[in-house]
PDB file of C-alpha atoms in Angstrom:
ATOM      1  CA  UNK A 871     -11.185 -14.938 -22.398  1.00  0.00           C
ATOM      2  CA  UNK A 872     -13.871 -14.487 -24.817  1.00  0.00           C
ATOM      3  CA  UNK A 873     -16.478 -15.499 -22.193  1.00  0.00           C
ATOM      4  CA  UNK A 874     -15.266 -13.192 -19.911  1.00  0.00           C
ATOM      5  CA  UNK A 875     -15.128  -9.807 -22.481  1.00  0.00           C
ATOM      6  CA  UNK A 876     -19.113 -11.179 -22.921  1.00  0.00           C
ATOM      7  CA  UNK A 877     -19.883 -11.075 -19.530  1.00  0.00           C
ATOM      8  CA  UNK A 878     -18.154  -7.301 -19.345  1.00  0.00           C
ATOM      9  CA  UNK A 879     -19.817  -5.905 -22.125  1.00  0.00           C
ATOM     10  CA  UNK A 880     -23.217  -7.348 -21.523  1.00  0.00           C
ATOM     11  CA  UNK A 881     -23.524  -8.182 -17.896  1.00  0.00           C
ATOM     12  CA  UNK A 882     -21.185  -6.506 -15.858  1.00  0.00           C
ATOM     13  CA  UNK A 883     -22.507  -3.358 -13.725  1.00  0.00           C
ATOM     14  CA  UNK A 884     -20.399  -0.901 -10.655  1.00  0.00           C
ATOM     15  CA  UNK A 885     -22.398  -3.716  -8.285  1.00  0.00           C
ATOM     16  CA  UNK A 886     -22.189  -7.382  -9.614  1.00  0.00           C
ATOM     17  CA  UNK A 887     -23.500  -9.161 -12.623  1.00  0.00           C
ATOM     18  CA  UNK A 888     -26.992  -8.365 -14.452  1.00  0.00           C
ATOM     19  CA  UNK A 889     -28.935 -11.766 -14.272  1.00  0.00           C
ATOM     20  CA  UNK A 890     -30.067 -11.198 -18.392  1.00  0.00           C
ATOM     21  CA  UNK A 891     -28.913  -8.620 -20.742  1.00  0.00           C
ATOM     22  CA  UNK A 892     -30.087  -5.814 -21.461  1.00  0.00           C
ATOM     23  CA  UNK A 893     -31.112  -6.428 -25.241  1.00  0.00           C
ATOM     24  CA  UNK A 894     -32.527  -9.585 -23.387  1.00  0.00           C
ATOM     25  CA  UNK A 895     -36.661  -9.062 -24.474  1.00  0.00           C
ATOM     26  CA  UNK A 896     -37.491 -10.550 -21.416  1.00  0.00           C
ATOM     27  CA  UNK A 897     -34.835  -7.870 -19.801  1.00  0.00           C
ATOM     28  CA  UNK A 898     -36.809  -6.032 -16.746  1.00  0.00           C
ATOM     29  CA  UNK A 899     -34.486  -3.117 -16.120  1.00  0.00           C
ATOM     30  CA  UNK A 900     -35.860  -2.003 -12.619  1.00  0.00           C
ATOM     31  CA  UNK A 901     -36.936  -4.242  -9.538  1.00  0.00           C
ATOM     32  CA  UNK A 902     -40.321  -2.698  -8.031  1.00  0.00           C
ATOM     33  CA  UNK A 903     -43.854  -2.636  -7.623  1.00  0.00           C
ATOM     34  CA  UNK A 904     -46.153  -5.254  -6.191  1.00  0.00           C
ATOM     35  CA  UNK A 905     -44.777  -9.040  -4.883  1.00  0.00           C
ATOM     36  CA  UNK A 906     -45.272 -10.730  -8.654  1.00  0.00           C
ATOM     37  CA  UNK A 907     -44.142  -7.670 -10.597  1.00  0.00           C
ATOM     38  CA  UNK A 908     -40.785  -7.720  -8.137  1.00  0.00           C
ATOM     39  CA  UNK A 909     -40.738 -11.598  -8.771  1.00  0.00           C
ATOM     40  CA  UNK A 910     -41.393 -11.420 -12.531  1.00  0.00           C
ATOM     41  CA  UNK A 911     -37.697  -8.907 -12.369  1.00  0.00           C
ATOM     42  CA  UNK A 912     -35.511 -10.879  -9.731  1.00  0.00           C
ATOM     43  CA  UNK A 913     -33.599 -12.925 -12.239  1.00  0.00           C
ATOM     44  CA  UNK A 914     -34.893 -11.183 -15.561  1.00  0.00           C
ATOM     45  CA  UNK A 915     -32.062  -8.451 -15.112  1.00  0.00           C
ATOM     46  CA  UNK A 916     -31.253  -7.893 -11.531  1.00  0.00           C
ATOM     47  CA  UNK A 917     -27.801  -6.971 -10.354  1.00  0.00           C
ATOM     48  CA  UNK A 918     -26.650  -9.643  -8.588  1.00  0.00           C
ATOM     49  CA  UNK A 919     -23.539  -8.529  -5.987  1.00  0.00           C
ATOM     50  CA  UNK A 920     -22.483 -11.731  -5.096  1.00  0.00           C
ATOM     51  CA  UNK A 921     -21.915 -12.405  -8.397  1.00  0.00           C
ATOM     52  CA  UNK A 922     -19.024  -9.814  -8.322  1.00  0.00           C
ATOM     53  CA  UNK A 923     -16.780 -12.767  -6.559  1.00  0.00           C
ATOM     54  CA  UNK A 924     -16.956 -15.536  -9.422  1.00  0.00           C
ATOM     55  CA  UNK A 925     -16.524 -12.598 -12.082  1.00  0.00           C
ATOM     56  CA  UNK A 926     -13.349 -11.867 -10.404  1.00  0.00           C
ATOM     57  CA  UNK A 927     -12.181 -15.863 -10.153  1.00  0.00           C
ATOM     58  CA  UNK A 928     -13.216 -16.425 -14.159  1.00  0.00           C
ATOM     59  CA  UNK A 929     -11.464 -13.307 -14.639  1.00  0.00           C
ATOM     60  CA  UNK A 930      -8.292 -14.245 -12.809  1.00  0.00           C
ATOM     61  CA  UNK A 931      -7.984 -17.384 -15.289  1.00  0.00           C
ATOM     62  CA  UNK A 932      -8.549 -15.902 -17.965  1.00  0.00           C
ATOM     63  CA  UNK A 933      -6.445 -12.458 -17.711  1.00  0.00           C
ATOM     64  CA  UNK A 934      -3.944 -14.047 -15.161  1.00  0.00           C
ATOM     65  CA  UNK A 935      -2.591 -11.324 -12.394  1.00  0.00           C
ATOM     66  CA  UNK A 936      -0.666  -9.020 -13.694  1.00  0.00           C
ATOM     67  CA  UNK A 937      -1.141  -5.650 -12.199  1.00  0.00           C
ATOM     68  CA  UNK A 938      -2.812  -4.609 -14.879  1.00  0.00           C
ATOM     69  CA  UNK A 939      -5.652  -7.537 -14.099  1.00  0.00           C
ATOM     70  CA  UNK A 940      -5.327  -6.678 -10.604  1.00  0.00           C
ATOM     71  CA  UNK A 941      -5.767  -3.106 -10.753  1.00  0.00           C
ATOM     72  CA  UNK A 942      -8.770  -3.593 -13.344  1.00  0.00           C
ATOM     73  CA  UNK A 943     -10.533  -5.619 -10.487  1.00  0.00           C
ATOM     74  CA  UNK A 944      -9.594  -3.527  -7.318  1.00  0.00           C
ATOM     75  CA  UNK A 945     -11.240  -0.150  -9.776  1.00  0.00           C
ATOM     76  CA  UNK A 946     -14.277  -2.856 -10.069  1.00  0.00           C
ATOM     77  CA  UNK A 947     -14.772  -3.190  -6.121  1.00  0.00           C
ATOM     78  CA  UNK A 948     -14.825   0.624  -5.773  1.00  0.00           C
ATOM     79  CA  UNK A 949     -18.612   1.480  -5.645  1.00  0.00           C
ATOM     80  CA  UNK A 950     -18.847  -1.063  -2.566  1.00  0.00           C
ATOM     81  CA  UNK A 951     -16.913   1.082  -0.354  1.00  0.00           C
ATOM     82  CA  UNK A 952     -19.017   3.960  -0.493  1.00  0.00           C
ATOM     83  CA  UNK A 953     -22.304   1.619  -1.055  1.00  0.00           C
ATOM     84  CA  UNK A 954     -21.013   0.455   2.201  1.00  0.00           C
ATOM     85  CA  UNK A 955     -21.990   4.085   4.235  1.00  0.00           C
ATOM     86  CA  UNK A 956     -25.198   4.071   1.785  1.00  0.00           C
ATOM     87  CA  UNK A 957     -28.160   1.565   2.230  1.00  0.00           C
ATOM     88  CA  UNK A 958     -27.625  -0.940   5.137  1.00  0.00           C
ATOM     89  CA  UNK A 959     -24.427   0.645   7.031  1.00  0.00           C
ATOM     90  CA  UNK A 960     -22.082  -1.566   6.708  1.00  0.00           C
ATOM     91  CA  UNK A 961     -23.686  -4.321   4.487  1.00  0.00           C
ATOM     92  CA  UNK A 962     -24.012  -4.730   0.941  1.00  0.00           C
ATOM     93  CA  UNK A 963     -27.596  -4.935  -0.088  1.00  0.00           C
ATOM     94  CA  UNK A 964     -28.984  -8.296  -1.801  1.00  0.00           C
ATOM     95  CA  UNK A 965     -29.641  -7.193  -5.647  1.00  0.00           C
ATOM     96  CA  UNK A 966     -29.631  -4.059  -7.273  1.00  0.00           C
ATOM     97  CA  UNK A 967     -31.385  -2.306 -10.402  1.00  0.00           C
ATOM     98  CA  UNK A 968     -29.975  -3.325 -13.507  1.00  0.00           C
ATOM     99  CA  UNK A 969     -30.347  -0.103 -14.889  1.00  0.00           C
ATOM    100  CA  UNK A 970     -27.922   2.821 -13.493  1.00  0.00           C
ATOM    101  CA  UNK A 971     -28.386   4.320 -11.110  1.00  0.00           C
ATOM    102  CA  UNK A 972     -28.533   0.571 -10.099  1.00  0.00           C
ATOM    103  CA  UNK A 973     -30.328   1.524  -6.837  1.00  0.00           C
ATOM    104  CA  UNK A 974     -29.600  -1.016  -4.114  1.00  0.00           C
ATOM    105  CA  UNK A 975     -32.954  -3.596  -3.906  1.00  0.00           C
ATOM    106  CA  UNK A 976     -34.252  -6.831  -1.662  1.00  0.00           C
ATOM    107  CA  UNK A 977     -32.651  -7.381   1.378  1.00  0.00           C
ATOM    108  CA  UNK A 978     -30.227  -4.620   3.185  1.00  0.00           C
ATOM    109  CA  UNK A 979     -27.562  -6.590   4.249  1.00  0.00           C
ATOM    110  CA  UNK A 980     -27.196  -9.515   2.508  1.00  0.00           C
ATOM    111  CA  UNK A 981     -24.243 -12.388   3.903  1.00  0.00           C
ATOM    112  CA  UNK A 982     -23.777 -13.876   0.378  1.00  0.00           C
ATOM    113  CA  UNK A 983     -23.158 -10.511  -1.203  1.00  0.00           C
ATOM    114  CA  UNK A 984     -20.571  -9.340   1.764  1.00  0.00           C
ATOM    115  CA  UNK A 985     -19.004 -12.368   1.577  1.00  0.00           C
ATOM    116  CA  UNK A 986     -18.496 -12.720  -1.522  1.00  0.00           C
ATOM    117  CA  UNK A 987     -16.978  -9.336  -2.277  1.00  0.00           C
ATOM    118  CA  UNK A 988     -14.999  -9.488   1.029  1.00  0.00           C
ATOM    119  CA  UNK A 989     -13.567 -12.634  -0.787  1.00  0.00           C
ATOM    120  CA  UNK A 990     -13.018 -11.470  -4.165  1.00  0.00           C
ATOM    121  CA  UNK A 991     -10.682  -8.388  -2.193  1.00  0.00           C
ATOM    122  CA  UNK A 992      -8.831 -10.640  -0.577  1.00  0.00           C
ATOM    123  CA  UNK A 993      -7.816 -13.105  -3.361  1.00  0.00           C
ATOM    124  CA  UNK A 994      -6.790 -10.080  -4.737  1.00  0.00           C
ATOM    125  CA  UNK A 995      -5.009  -8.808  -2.177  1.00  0.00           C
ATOM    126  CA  UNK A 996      -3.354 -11.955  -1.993  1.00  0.00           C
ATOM    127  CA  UNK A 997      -1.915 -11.859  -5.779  1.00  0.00           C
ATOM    128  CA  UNK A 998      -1.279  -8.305  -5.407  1.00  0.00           C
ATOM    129  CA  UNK A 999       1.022  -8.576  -2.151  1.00  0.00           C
ATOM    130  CA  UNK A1000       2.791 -11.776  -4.158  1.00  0.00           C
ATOM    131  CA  UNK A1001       3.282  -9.700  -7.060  1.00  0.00           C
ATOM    132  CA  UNK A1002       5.593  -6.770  -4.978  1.00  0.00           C
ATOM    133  CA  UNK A1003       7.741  -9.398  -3.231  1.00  0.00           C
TER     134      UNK A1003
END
């Protein structure tokens, strides 16, 4: 559990995991400009949305699924709908700013990031349809 109140308080963003803190000094809050300032940023700080899907597993064993848990982690997989009618129609982009407005980076429609959300929804789905039967 204590892992996982770390990785809310320091980590956790409306789109996935930051890849470094933000007190981090090596912390790069945006992802832009030329090819080696982008790849001096991509894991110095960058949201990461597949990330979202292991966040909600580690979660899961640490919280159980109560509806409490559950309802925490449906609130958490919010932003994706609308992000879905946003950048790549449809998709859920690759990385995002670690910095709100967290404005969705890298590539448009990423398979790792859809799938990985699409999973974490389902699993709980899954506990949440168990848990009113």
């Amino acid at each position: 559990q204590c892992v996982v109140k770390i990785v809310q308080e320091k980590l956790l963003t409306p789109f996935g995991l930051r890849s470094l803190a933000p007190e981090d000094p090596d912390y790069r809050k945006v992802y832009h400009g030329n090819p080696i300032e982008r790849d001096s940023a991509y894991h110095q700080g960058t949201v990461w949305a597949w990330l979202m899907g292991p966040f909600v597993d580690a979660y899961l064993n640490a919280f159980g699924t109560s509806s409490a848990s559950l309802n925490y982690l449906k609130s958490l997989l919010e932003p994706f709908k609308s992000h879905l009618r946003e950048a790549m129609l449809g998709s859920i982009s690759e990385i995002f700013d670690g910095q709100p407005p967290h404005t969705p980076r890298g590539c448009g429609a990423q398979a790792w990031s859809v799938a990985e959300v699409l999973r974490a929804y389902q699993k709980i789905k899954h506990y949440d349809s168990h848990s009113m039967g």
